[in-house]
């Protein structure tokens, strides 16, 4: 595998940006894309725990409350935002490292002491100080509750000891009076659920373990649908999670973006020399007159419609435009924090970005200048999508959706109705209907002709992470096929919807972990889904049946089809990118 490194700094000024938000993402399920990788908001979902630190845009010093090396950059960022620490006059250099952790530990120790020590200084009921979790420590009346619980437990133990002593005495008396004891026959043991290895059973399951752990067992992939190893190409080179991937719309070039602060362009054209090659697009910033890696995740990327340019968005707050051969063409710097989403318009003259700074920006792709910044959200903007070449929709953790137009100083439409963060929005191919999904577990369909939603679709039991329209129906190359909408959820299912009737037509249930990505094939006949269970599934959209399946080596964050519809790309949490060849 050949690689060529490309610097991304070209005159980029030094800017200290926040590390990624703590998308409720301190568990693996909160990783991808800002998107809730977990049931958190999209903001935390996409984050790994590898950021080297997070800083305020207004302060040149790392945040003092958490050490960069502790791996809590998400928590640090969230704490900084919510406490407005960047607006204070605190000199960060005077605050010792890990100050917040130290304060929290002392607070926990104080509560533990309250529970374990009487007012006169003696140890409560003669027992040592116990350890508390942070959650336990903030519970109401924790001191009284724990002390009362200990008294009750002590009383129960005393009663149990007395009963055991009485039973032992009775047994000894019975043994002395009876020379022989009856031996139970095999018929005395239940034949319906016989114990194994002397262990009790619960509801027919040994120790109840199967009932508890069955959900986390790897799915047995049917040999008839399993993609053979010779049809799967694993691309390695990234040094951290690969959050996103996207095929070039013209050729077999696959772009990927990672937490290692690089994007890569993989050449999978069959006529390329030496098999697949990779271009390494390093995202750098300018410090002390030198180009240094930004050490921030590449969170979003998108090819223009003719496949000549690739745009990337990063947690360092910059968007960048690259040529297909890996050269940096422009650096776009006006956001005041991480960029969460980025899209080209169809014409290819504008790029749209959304950031944690609560704004969206339309950029002139030719000059690299910001055409207009839209400051209408009251919280981080999570996703954007173009309706046409000058009008777009944006969604946010503020639960609102704004439709904005270049040249207008106010939203042309605002949709409200979600009761939690709105993770993703997508216009249908005709631009008439807008779909949105949220942490409130609902999928809503909106029309510019009315304020309330056209459909409020409620079927998922957990957060909905992303949605995709099928490339079918009016205004598509498949006008004779009915349009569908796919939704991917943290409840481990994918649902296919008939939007005209507002009903779910298929529930796809083979995944066993949160589903982060779905993508329709170019003809709309198949749907690819990727989950944190490491599996990529390919479904028949008409029957809802599973037709292909592949298990990789890491949780799947993104899946995408090439233009011909014969290859599926997938990016994973272990730094791998896999390409599945679906040709016979």
PDB file of C-alpha atoms in Angstrom, residues 203-441:
ATOM      1  CA  UNK A 203     -36.937 -19.634  33.839  1.00  0.00           C
ATOM      2  CA  UNK A 204     -35.252 -22.595  32.237  1.00  0.00           C
ATOM      3  CA  UNK A 205     -31.965 -20.748  31.721  1.00  0.00           C
ATOM      4  CA  UNK A 206     -28.893 -21.701  33.668  1.00  0.00           C
ATOM      5  CA  UNK A 207     -28.458 -19.053  36.370  1.00  0.00           C
ATOM      6  CA  UNK A 208     -30.533 -16.805  34.163  1.00  0.00           C
ATOM      7  CA  UNK A 209     -27.297 -15.918  32.376  1.00  0.00           C
ATOM      8  CA  UNK A 210     -28.582 -16.561  28.883  1.00  0.00           C
ATOM      9  CA  UNK A 211     -31.511 -14.244  29.402  1.00  0.00           C
ATOM     10  CA  UNK A 212     -29.182 -11.473  30.520  1.00  0.00           C
ATOM     11  CA  UNK A 213     -26.338 -11.812  28.040  1.00  0.00           C
ATOM     12  CA  UNK A 214     -28.034 -13.095  24.919  1.00  0.00           C
ATOM     13  CA  UNK A 215     -28.251  -9.608  23.409  1.00  0.00           C
ATOM     14  CA  UNK A 216     -24.501  -9.144  23.425  1.00  0.00           C
ATOM     15  CA  UNK A 217     -23.628 -12.486  21.798  1.00  0.00           C
ATOM     16  CA  UNK A 218     -22.286 -12.139  18.254  1.00  0.00           C
ATOM     17  CA  UNK A 219     -24.919 -12.975  15.698  1.00  0.00           C
ATOM     18  CA  UNK A 220     -24.351 -16.210  13.827  1.00  0.00           C
ATOM     19  CA  UNK A 221     -24.092 -15.138  10.194  1.00  0.00           C
ATOM     20  CA  UNK A 222     -25.837 -17.456   7.763  1.00  0.00           C
ATOM     21  CA  UNK A 223     -23.325 -18.933   5.341  1.00  0.00           C
ATOM     22  CA  UNK A 224     -25.673 -18.180   2.467  1.00  0.00           C
ATOM     23  CA  UNK A 225     -25.450 -14.420   3.056  1.00  0.00           C
ATOM     24  CA  UNK A 226     -21.966 -14.063   4.530  1.00  0.00           C
ATOM     25  CA  UNK A 227     -19.602 -12.141   2.277  1.00  0.00           C
ATOM     26  CA  UNK A 228     -16.509 -14.319   1.697  1.00  0.00           C
ATOM     27  CA  UNK A 229     -13.074 -12.958   2.673  1.00  0.00           C
ATOM     28  CA  UNK A 230     -11.971 -12.700  -0.953  1.00  0.00           C
ATOM     29  CA  UNK A 231     -14.783 -10.191  -1.546  1.00  0.00           C
ATOM     30  CA  UNK A 232     -13.740  -7.918   1.352  1.00  0.00           C
ATOM     31  CA  UNK A 233     -10.749  -5.592   1.129  1.00  0.00           C
ATOM     32  CA  UNK A 234      -9.530  -4.145   4.433  1.00  0.00           C
ATOM     33  CA  UNK A 235      -7.675  -0.840   4.101  1.00  0.00           C
ATOM     34  CA  UNK A 236      -5.322   0.053   6.946  1.00  0.00           C
ATOM     35  CA  UNK A 237      -3.361   3.206   7.572  1.00  0.00           C
ATOM     36  CA  UNK A 238      -5.446   5.319   9.940  1.00  0.00           C
ATOM     37  CA  UNK A 239      -4.151   5.447  13.500  1.00  0.00           C
ATOM     38  CA  UNK A 240      -7.478   6.061  15.226  1.00  0.00           C
ATOM     39  CA  UNK A 241     -11.220   5.591  14.730  1.00  0.00           C
ATOM     40  CA  UNK A 242     -12.493   6.221  11.232  1.00  0.00           C
ATOM     41  CA  UNK A 243     -15.744   8.110  11.678  1.00  0.00           C
ATOM     42  CA  UNK A 244     -16.746   8.787   8.091  1.00  0.00           C
ATOM     43  CA  UNK A 245     -16.247   7.623   4.535  1.00  0.00           C
ATOM     44  CA  UNK A 246     -17.636   8.689   1.156  1.00  0.00           C
ATOM     45  CA  UNK A 247     -17.180   7.475  -2.412  1.00  0.00           C
ATOM     46  CA  UNK A 248     -16.223   9.839  -5.182  1.00  0.00           C
ATOM     47  CA  UNK A 249     -19.362  10.188  -7.364  1.00  0.00           C
ATOM     48  CA  UNK A 250     -17.401   9.612 -10.580  1.00  0.00           C
ATOM     49  CA  UNK A 251     -14.592   7.132  -9.896  1.00  0.00           C
ATOM     50  CA  UNK A 252     -13.696   4.451  -7.361  1.00  0.00           C
ATOM     51  CA  UNK A 253     -11.956   6.806  -4.948  1.00  0.00           C
ATOM     52  CA  UNK A 254     -13.024   6.330  -1.329  1.00  0.00           C
ATOM     53  CA  UNK A 255     -12.413   9.174   1.134  1.00  0.00           C
ATOM     54  CA  UNK A 256     -12.224   8.542   4.875  1.00  0.00           C
ATOM     55  CA  UNK A 257     -11.905  10.805   7.911  1.00  0.00           C
ATOM     56  CA  UNK A 258     -10.420   9.809  11.244  1.00  0.00           C
ATOM     57  CA  UNK A 259      -9.594  10.788  14.786  1.00  0.00           C
ATOM     58  CA  UNK A 260      -5.916  10.760  13.802  1.00  0.00           C
ATOM     59  CA  UNK A 261      -6.406  14.265  12.295  1.00  0.00           C
ATOM     60  CA  UNK A 262      -6.145  12.961   8.746  1.00  0.00           C
ATOM     61  CA  UNK A 263      -8.423  12.263   5.845  1.00  0.00           C
ATOM     62  CA  UNK A 264      -7.364   9.700   3.279  1.00  0.00           C
ATOM     63  CA  UNK A 265      -8.244   9.086  -0.342  1.00  0.00           C
ATOM     64  CA  UNK A 266      -8.070   5.409  -1.286  1.00  0.00           C
ATOM     65  CA  UNK A 267      -7.765   4.574  -4.981  1.00  0.00           C
ATOM     66  CA  UNK A 268      -9.727   1.391  -5.652  1.00  0.00           C
ATOM     67  CA  UNK A 269      -9.934   1.679  -9.418  1.00  0.00           C
ATOM     68  CA  UNK A 270      -9.094  -1.682 -10.945  1.00  0.00           C
ATOM     69  CA  UNK A 271      -6.718  -0.090 -13.443  1.00  0.00           C
ATOM     70  CA  UNK A 272      -4.617   1.562 -10.727  1.00  0.00           C
ATOM     71  CA  UNK A 273      -1.062   0.279 -10.384  1.00  0.00           C
ATOM     72  CA  UNK A 274      -0.240  -1.963  -7.431  1.00  0.00           C
ATOM     73  CA  UNK A 275      -3.784  -2.306  -6.135  1.00  0.00           C
ATOM     74  CA  UNK A 276      -5.258   0.228  -3.742  1.00  0.00           C
ATOM     75  CA  UNK A 277      -3.196   3.308  -2.871  1.00  0.00           C
ATOM     76  CA  UNK A 278      -3.811   6.010  -0.308  1.00  0.00           C
ATOM     77  CA  UNK A 279      -3.226   9.729  -0.163  1.00  0.00           C
ATOM     78  CA  UNK A 280      -2.815  11.064   3.376  1.00  0.00           C
ATOM     79  CA  UNK A 281      -4.405  14.491   3.873  1.00  0.00           C
ATOM     80  CA  UNK A 282      -2.902  15.815   7.100  1.00  0.00           C
ATOM     81  CA  UNK A 283      -4.919  18.519   8.831  1.00  0.00           C
ATOM     82  CA  UNK A 284      -2.375  20.969  10.206  1.00  0.00           C
ATOM     83  CA  UNK A 285      -2.399  24.348  11.869  1.00  0.00           C
ATOM     84  CA  UNK A 286       0.272  27.038  11.932  1.00  0.00           C
ATOM     85  CA  UNK A 287       2.167  27.367  15.226  1.00  0.00           C
ATOM     86  CA  UNK A 288       5.424  29.229  15.714  1.00  0.00           C
ATOM     87  CA  UNK A 289       5.940  29.492  11.998  1.00  0.00           C
ATOM     88  CA  UNK A 290       5.631  25.742  11.515  1.00  0.00           C
ATOM     89  CA  UNK A 291       2.914  23.409  10.299  1.00  0.00           C
ATOM     90  CA  UNK A 292       1.922  21.028  13.081  1.00  0.00           C
ATOM     91  CA  UNK A 293      -0.849  18.411  13.205  1.00  0.00           C
ATOM     92  CA  UNK A 294      -4.048  19.809  14.631  1.00  0.00           C
ATOM     93  CA  UNK A 295      -4.597  16.616  16.674  1.00  0.00           C
ATOM     94  CA  UNK A 296      -8.318  17.065  16.114  1.00  0.00           C
ATOM     95  CA  UNK A 297     -10.726  14.643  14.511  1.00  0.00           C
ATOM     96  CA  UNK A 298     -11.872  14.938  10.930  1.00  0.00           C
ATOM     97  CA  UNK A 299     -15.614  14.892  11.552  1.00  0.00           C
ATOM     98  CA  UNK A 300     -17.175  15.365   8.129  1.00  0.00           C
ATOM     99  CA  UNK A 301     -16.333  15.127   4.452  1.00  0.00           C
ATOM    100  CA  UNK A 302     -18.169  15.476   1.146  1.00  0.00           C
ATOM    101  CA  UNK A 303     -17.238  15.282  -2.547  1.00  0.00           C
ATOM    102  CA  UNK A 304     -18.541  17.855  -4.994  1.00  0.00           C
ATOM    103  CA  UNK A 305     -20.922  16.582  -7.668  1.00  0.00           C
ATOM    104  CA  UNK A 306     -18.290  16.132 -10.385  1.00  0.00           C
ATOM    105  CA  UNK A 307     -15.801  14.416  -8.070  1.00  0.00           C
ATOM    106  CA  UNK A 308     -12.973  16.909  -8.537  1.00  0.00           C
ATOM    107  CA  UNK A 309     -12.904  18.370  -5.018  1.00  0.00           C
ATOM    108  CA  UNK A 310     -13.226  16.968  -1.497  1.00  0.00           C
ATOM    109  CA  UNK A 311     -14.308  19.153   1.433  1.00  0.00           C
ATOM    110  CA  UNK A 312     -13.466  18.171   5.017  1.00  0.00           C
ATOM    111  CA  UNK A 313     -14.570  19.548   8.375  1.00  0.00           C
ATOM    112  CA  UNK A 314     -12.586  19.161  11.569  1.00  0.00           C
ATOM    113  CA  UNK A 315     -12.747  19.603  15.311  1.00  0.00           C
ATOM    114  CA  UNK A 316     -10.055  22.241  14.913  1.00  0.00           C
ATOM    115  CA  UNK A 317     -12.770  24.576  13.608  1.00  0.00           C
ATOM    116  CA  UNK A 318     -11.567  24.703  10.001  1.00  0.00           C
ATOM    117  CA  UNK A 319     -13.086  23.413   6.792  1.00  0.00           C
ATOM    118  CA  UNK A 320     -10.700  22.522   3.996  1.00  0.00           C
ATOM    119  CA  UNK A 321     -11.014  21.893   0.266  1.00  0.00           C
ATOM    120  CA  UNK A 322      -8.742  19.321  -1.386  1.00  0.00           C
ATOM    121  CA  UNK A 323      -8.213  18.251  -4.967  1.00  0.00           C
ATOM    122  CA  UNK A 324      -8.828  14.620  -5.865  1.00  0.00           C
ATOM    123  CA  UNK A 325      -5.074  14.061  -5.992  1.00  0.00           C
ATOM    124  CA  UNK A 326      -4.711  15.220  -2.386  1.00  0.00           C
ATOM    125  CA  UNK A 327      -3.544  18.831  -2.698  1.00  0.00           C
ATOM    126  CA  UNK A 328      -4.942  21.468  -0.351  1.00  0.00           C
ATOM    127  CA  UNK A 329      -6.853  24.083  -2.343  1.00  0.00           C
ATOM    128  CA  UNK A 330      -8.445  26.251   0.385  1.00  0.00           C
ATOM    129  CA  UNK A 331      -8.741  26.582   4.146  1.00  0.00           C
ATOM    130  CA  UNK A 332     -12.000  28.013   5.454  1.00  0.00           C
ATOM    131  CA  UNK A 333     -11.728  29.566   8.892  1.00  0.00           C
ATOM    132  CA  UNK A 334     -14.583  31.444  10.527  1.00  0.00           C
ATOM    133  CA  UNK A 335     -16.186  28.948  12.916  1.00  0.00           C
ATOM    134  CA  UNK A 336     -15.334  29.389  16.599  1.00  0.00           C
ATOM    135  CA  UNK A 337     -15.267  25.687  17.390  1.00  0.00           C
ATOM    136  CA  UNK A 338     -15.601  22.163  15.980  1.00  0.00           C
ATOM    137  CA  UNK A 339     -17.406  21.606  12.690  1.00  0.00           C
ATOM    138  CA  UNK A 340     -20.025  18.864  12.850  1.00  0.00           C
ATOM    139  CA  UNK A 341     -21.397  18.739   9.303  1.00  0.00           C
ATOM    140  CA  UNK A 342     -20.408  19.934   5.860  1.00  0.00           C
ATOM    141  CA  UNK A 343     -22.125  19.681   2.437  1.00  0.00           C
ATOM    142  CA  UNK A 344     -21.568  20.859  -1.135  1.00  0.00           C
ATOM    143  CA  UNK A 345     -24.540  22.216  -3.026  1.00  0.00           C
ATOM    144  CA  UNK A 346     -25.420  20.482  -6.280  1.00  0.00           C
ATOM    145  CA  UNK A 347     -23.983  23.247  -8.456  1.00  0.00           C
ATOM    146  CA  UNK A 348     -20.653  23.015  -6.661  1.00  0.00           C
ATOM    147  CA  UNK A 349     -20.153  26.725  -6.048  1.00  0.00           C
ATOM    148  CA  UNK A 350     -21.046  26.753  -2.331  1.00  0.00           C
ATOM    149  CA  UNK A 351     -20.158  24.693   0.731  1.00  0.00           C
ATOM    150  CA  UNK A 352     -22.370  24.653   3.817  1.00  0.00           C
ATOM    151  CA  UNK A 353     -20.999  23.950   7.312  1.00  0.00           C
ATOM    152  CA  UNK A 354     -22.474  23.588  10.811  1.00  0.00           C
ATOM    153  CA  UNK A 355     -20.592  24.013  14.068  1.00  0.00           C
ATOM    154  CA  UNK A 356     -20.592  23.901  17.815  1.00  0.00           C
ATOM    155  CA  UNK A 357     -20.541  27.715  17.783  1.00  0.00           C
ATOM    156  CA  UNK A 358     -24.315  27.547  17.058  1.00  0.00           C
ATOM    157  CA  UNK A 359     -23.887  28.888  13.535  1.00  0.00           C
ATOM    158  CA  UNK A 360     -24.038  27.671   9.964  1.00  0.00           C
ATOM    159  CA  UNK A 361     -21.951  29.212   7.185  1.00  0.00           C
ATOM    160  CA  UNK A 362     -22.239  29.267   3.396  1.00  0.00           C
ATOM    161  CA  UNK A 363     -18.768  29.426   1.827  1.00  0.00           C
ATOM    162  CA  UNK A 364     -17.767  30.441  -1.682  1.00  0.00           C
ATOM    163  CA  UNK A 365     -15.922  27.344  -2.873  1.00  0.00           C
ATOM    164  CA  UNK A 366     -13.873  29.305  -5.421  1.00  0.00           C
ATOM    165  CA  UNK A 367     -12.577  32.072  -3.162  1.00  0.00           C
ATOM    166  CA  UNK A 368     -12.742  30.333   0.221  1.00  0.00           C
ATOM    167  CA  UNK A 369     -14.596  33.334   1.659  1.00  0.00           C
ATOM    168  CA  UNK A 370     -17.657  33.111   3.886  1.00  0.00           C
ATOM    169  CA  UNK A 371     -20.674  34.356   1.922  1.00  0.00           C
ATOM    170  CA  UNK A 372     -23.015  34.452   4.933  1.00  0.00           C
ATOM    171  CA  UNK A 373     -23.073  33.239   8.524  1.00  0.00           C
ATOM    172  CA  UNK A 374     -26.421  32.258  10.063  1.00  0.00           C
ATOM    173  CA  UNK A 375     -26.500  32.689  13.874  1.00  0.00           C
ATOM    174  CA  UNK A 376     -30.037  31.478  14.533  1.00  0.00           C
ATOM    175  CA  UNK A 377     -29.574  28.388  16.695  1.00  0.00           C
ATOM    176  CA  UNK A 378     -29.242  28.729  20.460  1.00  0.00           C
ATOM    177  CA  UNK A 379     -27.078  25.601  20.812  1.00  0.00           C
ATOM    178  CA  UNK A 380     -24.609  23.631  18.654  1.00  0.00           C
ATOM    179  CA  UNK A 381     -25.752  22.908  15.105  1.00  0.00           C
ATOM    180  CA  UNK A 382     -25.514  19.197  14.321  1.00  0.00           C
ATOM    181  CA  UNK A 383     -26.527  18.706  10.691  1.00  0.00           C
ATOM    182  CA  UNK A 384     -27.304  20.600   7.490  1.00  0.00           C
ATOM    183  CA  UNK A 385     -28.808  19.701   4.118  1.00  0.00           C
ATOM    184  CA  UNK A 386     -29.376  21.713   0.938  1.00  0.00           C
ATOM    185  CA  UNK A 387     -32.909  22.017  -0.446  1.00  0.00           C
ATOM    186  CA  UNK A 388     -31.579  23.679  -3.596  1.00  0.00           C
ATOM    187  CA  UNK A 389     -28.451  25.621  -4.523  1.00  0.00           C
ATOM    188  CA  UNK A 390     -29.172  28.550  -2.175  1.00  0.00           C
ATOM    189  CA  UNK A 391     -31.625  27.254   0.456  1.00  0.00           C
ATOM    190  CA  UNK A 392     -30.827  24.797   3.237  1.00  0.00           C
ATOM    191  CA  UNK A 393     -32.100  23.358   6.520  1.00  0.00           C
ATOM    192  CA  UNK A 394     -30.149  23.027   9.758  1.00  0.00           C
ATOM    193  CA  UNK A 395     -30.848  21.234  13.036  1.00  0.00           C
ATOM    194  CA  UNK A 396     -29.434  21.582  16.506  1.00  0.00           C
ATOM    195  CA  UNK A 397     -29.325  20.393  20.067  1.00  0.00           C
ATOM    196  CA  UNK A 398     -31.752  23.277  20.703  1.00  0.00           C
ATOM    197  CA  UNK A 399     -34.489  20.986  19.247  1.00  0.00           C
ATOM    198  CA  UNK A 400     -35.224  23.431  16.410  1.00  0.00           C
ATOM    199  CA  UNK A 401     -34.953  23.165  12.631  1.00  0.00           C
ATOM    200  CA  UNK A 402     -34.337  26.333  10.606  1.00  0.00           C
ATOM    201  CA  UNK A 403     -34.720  26.705   6.853  1.00  0.00           C
ATOM    202  CA  UNK A 404     -32.462  29.523   5.633  1.00  0.00           C
ATOM    203  CA  UNK A 405     -31.707  31.137   2.294  1.00  0.00           C
ATOM    204  CA  UNK A 406     -28.607  32.937   1.088  1.00  0.00           C
ATOM    205  CA  UNK A 407     -29.234  36.685   1.262  1.00  0.00           C
ATOM    206  CA  UNK A 408     -31.992  36.462   3.897  1.00  0.00           C
ATOM    207  CA  UNK A 409     -31.193  37.758   7.371  1.00  0.00           C
ATOM    208  CA  UNK A 410     -33.827  35.579   9.067  1.00  0.00           C
ATOM    209  CA  UNK A 411     -34.942  31.954   8.660  1.00  0.00           C
ATOM    210  CA  UNK A 412     -37.585  31.563   5.971  1.00  0.00           C
ATOM    211  CA  UNK A 413     -39.122  28.776   8.053  1.00  0.00           C
ATOM    212  CA  UNK A 414     -38.664  27.301  11.518  1.00  0.00           C
ATOM    213  CA  UNK A 415     -39.962  23.874  12.502  1.00  0.00           C
ATOM    214  CA  UNK A 416     -40.536  23.056  16.162  1.00  0.00           C
ATOM    215  CA  UNK A 417     -41.943  19.867  17.622  1.00  0.00           C
ATOM    216  CA  UNK A 418     -39.071  17.659  18.699  1.00  0.00           C
ATOM    217  CA  UNK A 419     -38.600  17.359  22.454  1.00  0.00           C
ATOM    218  CA  UNK A 420     -34.899  16.495  22.397  1.00  0.00           C
ATOM    219  CA  UNK A 421     -31.805  17.081  20.279  1.00  0.00           C
ATOM    220  CA  UNK A 422     -32.353  16.797  16.527  1.00  0.00           C
ATOM    221  CA  UNK A 423     -29.593  14.580  15.192  1.00  0.00           C
ATOM    222  CA  UNK A 424     -30.077  14.595  11.435  1.00  0.00           C
ATOM    223  CA  UNK A 425     -32.165  16.183   8.690  1.00  0.00           C
ATOM    224  CA  UNK A 426     -32.600  15.228   5.033  1.00  0.00           C
ATOM    225  CA  UNK A 427     -34.603  16.719   2.157  1.00  0.00           C
ATOM    226  CA  UNK A 428     -36.308  14.210  -0.115  1.00  0.00           C
ATOM    227  CA  UNK A 429     -35.031  14.112  -3.734  1.00  0.00           C
ATOM    228  CA  UNK A 430     -37.742  16.534  -4.880  1.00  0.00           C
ATOM    229  CA  UNK A 431     -36.974  19.052  -2.128  1.00  0.00           C
ATOM    230  CA  UNK A 432     -40.628  19.064  -1.069  1.00  0.00           C
ATOM    231  CA  UNK A 433     -40.386  17.143   2.207  1.00  0.00           C
ATOM    232  CA  UNK A 434     -37.862  17.383   5.026  1.00  0.00           C
ATOM    233  CA  UNK A 435     -37.254  14.441   7.365  1.00  0.00           C
ATOM    234  CA  UNK A 436     -35.748  14.838  10.832  1.00  0.00           C
ATOM    235  CA  UNK A 437     -34.773  12.400  13.577  1.00  0.00           C
ATOM    236  CA  UNK A 438     -34.113  13.018  17.218  1.00  0.00           C
ATOM    237  CA  UNK A 439     -33.059  11.727  20.589  1.00  0.00           C
ATOM    238  CA  UNK A 440     -36.775  11.932  21.434  1.00  0.00           C
ATOM    239  CA  UNK A 441     -37.073   8.621  19.491  1.00  0.00           C
TER     240      UNK A 441
END
